[in-house]
Coordinates of C-alpha atoms in Angstrom, one line a residue:
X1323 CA -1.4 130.9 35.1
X1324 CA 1.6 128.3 33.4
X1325 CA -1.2 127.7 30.7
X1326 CA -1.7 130.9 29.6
X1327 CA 1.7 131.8 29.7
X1328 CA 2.2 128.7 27.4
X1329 CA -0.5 130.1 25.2
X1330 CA 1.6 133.2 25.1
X1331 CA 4.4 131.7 24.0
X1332 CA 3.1 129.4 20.9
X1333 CA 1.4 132.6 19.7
X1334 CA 4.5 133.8 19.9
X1335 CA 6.2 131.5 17.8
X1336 CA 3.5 131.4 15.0
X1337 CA 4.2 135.1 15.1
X1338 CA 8.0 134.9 14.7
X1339 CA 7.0 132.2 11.7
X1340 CA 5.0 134.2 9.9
X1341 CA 7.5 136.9 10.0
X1342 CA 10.4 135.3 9.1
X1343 CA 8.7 133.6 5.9
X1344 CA 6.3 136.6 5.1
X1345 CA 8.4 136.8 1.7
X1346 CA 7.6 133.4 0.8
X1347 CA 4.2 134.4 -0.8
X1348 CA 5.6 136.1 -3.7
X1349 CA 7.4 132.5 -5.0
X1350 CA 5.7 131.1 -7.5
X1351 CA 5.7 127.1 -8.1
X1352 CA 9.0 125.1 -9.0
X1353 CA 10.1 121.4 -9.5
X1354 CA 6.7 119.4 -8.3
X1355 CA 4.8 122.1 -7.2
X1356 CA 2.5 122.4 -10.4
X1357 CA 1.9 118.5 -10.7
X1358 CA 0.8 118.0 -7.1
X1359 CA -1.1 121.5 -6.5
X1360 CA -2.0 123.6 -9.6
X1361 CA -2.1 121.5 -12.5
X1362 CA -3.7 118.2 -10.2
X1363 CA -6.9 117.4 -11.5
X1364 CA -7.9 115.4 -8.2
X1365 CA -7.9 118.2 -5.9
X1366 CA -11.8 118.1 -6.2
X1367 CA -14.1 116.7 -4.0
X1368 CA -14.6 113.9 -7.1
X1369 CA -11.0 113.5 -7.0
X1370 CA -10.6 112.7 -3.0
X1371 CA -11.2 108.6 -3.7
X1372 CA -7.8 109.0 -6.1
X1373 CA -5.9 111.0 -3.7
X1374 CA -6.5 108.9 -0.8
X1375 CA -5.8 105.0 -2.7
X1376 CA -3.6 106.1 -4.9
X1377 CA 0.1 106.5 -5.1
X1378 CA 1.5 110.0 -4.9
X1379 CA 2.2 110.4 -9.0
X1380 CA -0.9 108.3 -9.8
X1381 CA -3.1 111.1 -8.4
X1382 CA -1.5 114.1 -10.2
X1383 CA -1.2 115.5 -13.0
X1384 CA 1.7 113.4 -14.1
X1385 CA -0.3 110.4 -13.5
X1386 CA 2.8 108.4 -13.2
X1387 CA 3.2 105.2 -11.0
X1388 CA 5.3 105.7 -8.6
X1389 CA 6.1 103.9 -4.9
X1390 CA 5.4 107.3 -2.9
X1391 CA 2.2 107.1 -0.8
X1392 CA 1.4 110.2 1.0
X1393 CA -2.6 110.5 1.0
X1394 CA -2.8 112.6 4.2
X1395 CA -0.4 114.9 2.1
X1396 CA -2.4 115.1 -1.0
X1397 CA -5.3 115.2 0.6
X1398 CA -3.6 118.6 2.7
X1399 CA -3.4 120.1 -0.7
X1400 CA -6.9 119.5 -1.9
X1401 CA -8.3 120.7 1.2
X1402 CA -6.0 124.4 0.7
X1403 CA -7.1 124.8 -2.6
X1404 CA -10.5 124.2 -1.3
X1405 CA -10.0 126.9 1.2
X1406 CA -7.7 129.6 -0.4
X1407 CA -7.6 129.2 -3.9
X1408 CA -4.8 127.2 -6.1
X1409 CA -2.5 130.1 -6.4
X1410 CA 1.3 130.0 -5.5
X1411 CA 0.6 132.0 -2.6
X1412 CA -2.1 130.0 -1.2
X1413 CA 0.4 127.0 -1.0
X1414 CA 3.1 129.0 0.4
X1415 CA 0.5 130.0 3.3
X1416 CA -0.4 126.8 4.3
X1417 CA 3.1 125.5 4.5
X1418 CA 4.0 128.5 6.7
X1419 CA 1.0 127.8 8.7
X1420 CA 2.1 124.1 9.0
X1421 CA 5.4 125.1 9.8
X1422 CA 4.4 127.3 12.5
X1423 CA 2.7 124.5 13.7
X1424 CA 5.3 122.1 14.0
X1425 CA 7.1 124.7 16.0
X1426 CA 4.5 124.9 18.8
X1427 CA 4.6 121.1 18.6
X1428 CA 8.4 120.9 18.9
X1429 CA 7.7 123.7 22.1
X1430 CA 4.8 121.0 23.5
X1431 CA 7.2 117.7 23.1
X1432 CA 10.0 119.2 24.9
X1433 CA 7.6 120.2 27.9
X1434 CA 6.4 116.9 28.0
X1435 CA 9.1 114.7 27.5
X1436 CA 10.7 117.0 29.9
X1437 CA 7.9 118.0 32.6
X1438 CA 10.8 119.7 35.1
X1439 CA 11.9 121.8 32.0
X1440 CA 10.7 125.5 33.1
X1441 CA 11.9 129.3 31.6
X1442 CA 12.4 129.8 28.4
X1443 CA 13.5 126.4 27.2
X1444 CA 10.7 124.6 25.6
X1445 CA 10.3 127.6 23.8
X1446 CA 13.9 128.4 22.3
X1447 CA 13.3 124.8 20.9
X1448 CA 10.4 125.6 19.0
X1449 CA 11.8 128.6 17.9
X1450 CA 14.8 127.6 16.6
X1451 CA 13.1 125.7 14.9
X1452 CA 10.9 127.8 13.5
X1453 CA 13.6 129.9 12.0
X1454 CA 17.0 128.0 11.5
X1455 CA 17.7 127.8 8.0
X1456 CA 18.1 124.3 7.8
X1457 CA 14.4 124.4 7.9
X1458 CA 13.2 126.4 5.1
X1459 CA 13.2 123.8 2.2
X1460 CA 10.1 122.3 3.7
X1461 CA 8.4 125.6 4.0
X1462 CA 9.0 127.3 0.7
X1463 CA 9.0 124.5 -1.2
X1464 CA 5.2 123.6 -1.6
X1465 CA 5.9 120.2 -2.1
X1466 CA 7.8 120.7 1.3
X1467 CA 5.1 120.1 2.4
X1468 CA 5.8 116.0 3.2
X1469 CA 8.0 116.7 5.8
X1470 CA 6.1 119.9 7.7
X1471 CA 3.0 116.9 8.0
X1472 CA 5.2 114.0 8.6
X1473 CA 7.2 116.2 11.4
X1474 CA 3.7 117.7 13.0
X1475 CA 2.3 113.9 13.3
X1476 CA 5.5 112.1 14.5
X1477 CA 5.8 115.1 17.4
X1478 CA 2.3 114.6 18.2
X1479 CA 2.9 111.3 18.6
X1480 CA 5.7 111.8 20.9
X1481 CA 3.9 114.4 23.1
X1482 CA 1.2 111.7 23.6
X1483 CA 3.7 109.0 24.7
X1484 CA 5.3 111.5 27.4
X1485 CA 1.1 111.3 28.5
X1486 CA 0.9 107.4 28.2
X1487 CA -2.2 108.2 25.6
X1488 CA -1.4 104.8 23.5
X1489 CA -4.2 105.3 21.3
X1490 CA -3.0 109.1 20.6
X1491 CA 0.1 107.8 19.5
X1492 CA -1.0 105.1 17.4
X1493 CA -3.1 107.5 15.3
X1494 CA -0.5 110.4 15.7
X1495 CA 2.0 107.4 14.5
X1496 CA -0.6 106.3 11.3
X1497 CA -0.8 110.0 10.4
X1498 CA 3.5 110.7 9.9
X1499 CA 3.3 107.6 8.2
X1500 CA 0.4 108.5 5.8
X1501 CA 2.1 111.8 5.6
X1502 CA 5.3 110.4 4.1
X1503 CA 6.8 106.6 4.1

């Protein structure tokens, strides 16, 4: 019964995500957005090799060095233009879904870190989360999208300790730090 209640609430979260960033589909790209997503001639299946040994600027359409290395974050973008498109709005979907997400994972780590937590609790985390302010820079800002993986990965990773799963956490740990340094 405590699971599906749990299930209850995480849909509930993703559902008070989506609604409070339902706008965020109309934005268009700004600042990085184009280089890393619409413009970036890697996001192709030829292109993964680039995305995945290659620096963050190398592999888009700046082809600039730089010392960023985020391959689990490039390689996020190649696989949403793969599955909805390389508009604007496609972005803006996936780092609302992300973000939605991390809020169900922010609800999970504070059950587990906190196993005698009951009510509400756990799930006023997540949600406040999922809809303070402070937030939003990572959600509609596509090339937010750094932090949303970084902060999905490193809660993972923290849920798994509470567990004592070590290899969980290593690769939870290897995936935030792939997502950004």
């Amino acid at each position: 019964m405590a699971r599906r209640s749990h299930w209850k609430s995480e849909l509930a979260l993703v559902a008070a995500t989506f609604t409070a960033y339902a706008h965020v589909g109309r934005n268009g790209f700004v600042w990085d957005d184009a280089f890393l997503t619409e413009r970036n001639p890697y996001l192709s299946v030829d292109g993964v090799g680039k995305l995945l040994t290659s620096d963050l600027w190398v592999a888009s359409a700046k082809e600039e060095p730089s010392f960023y290395y985020r391959p689990l974050a490039a390689f996020s973008f190649a696989v949403n233009k793969w599955i909805g498109g390389n508009s604007a709005a496609s972005y803006h979907f996936g780092n609302v879904l992300l973000h939605a997400l991390v809020a169900v994972l922010v609800a999970r780590a504070v059950r587990a870190l906190h196993p005698k937590t009951t009510g509400a609790i756990p799930w006023l985390a997540g949600l406040c989360f999922a809809l303070l302010p402070v937030d939003s820079e990572a959600v509609v800002w596509i090339a937010g999208r750094f932090d949303l993986l970084g902060a999905a990965f490193a809660l993972w990773a923290m849920a798994e300790y509470a567990r004592r799963r070590t290899w969980s956490v290593l690769v939870a740990y290897a995936g935030a730090v792939f997502s950004k340094e």
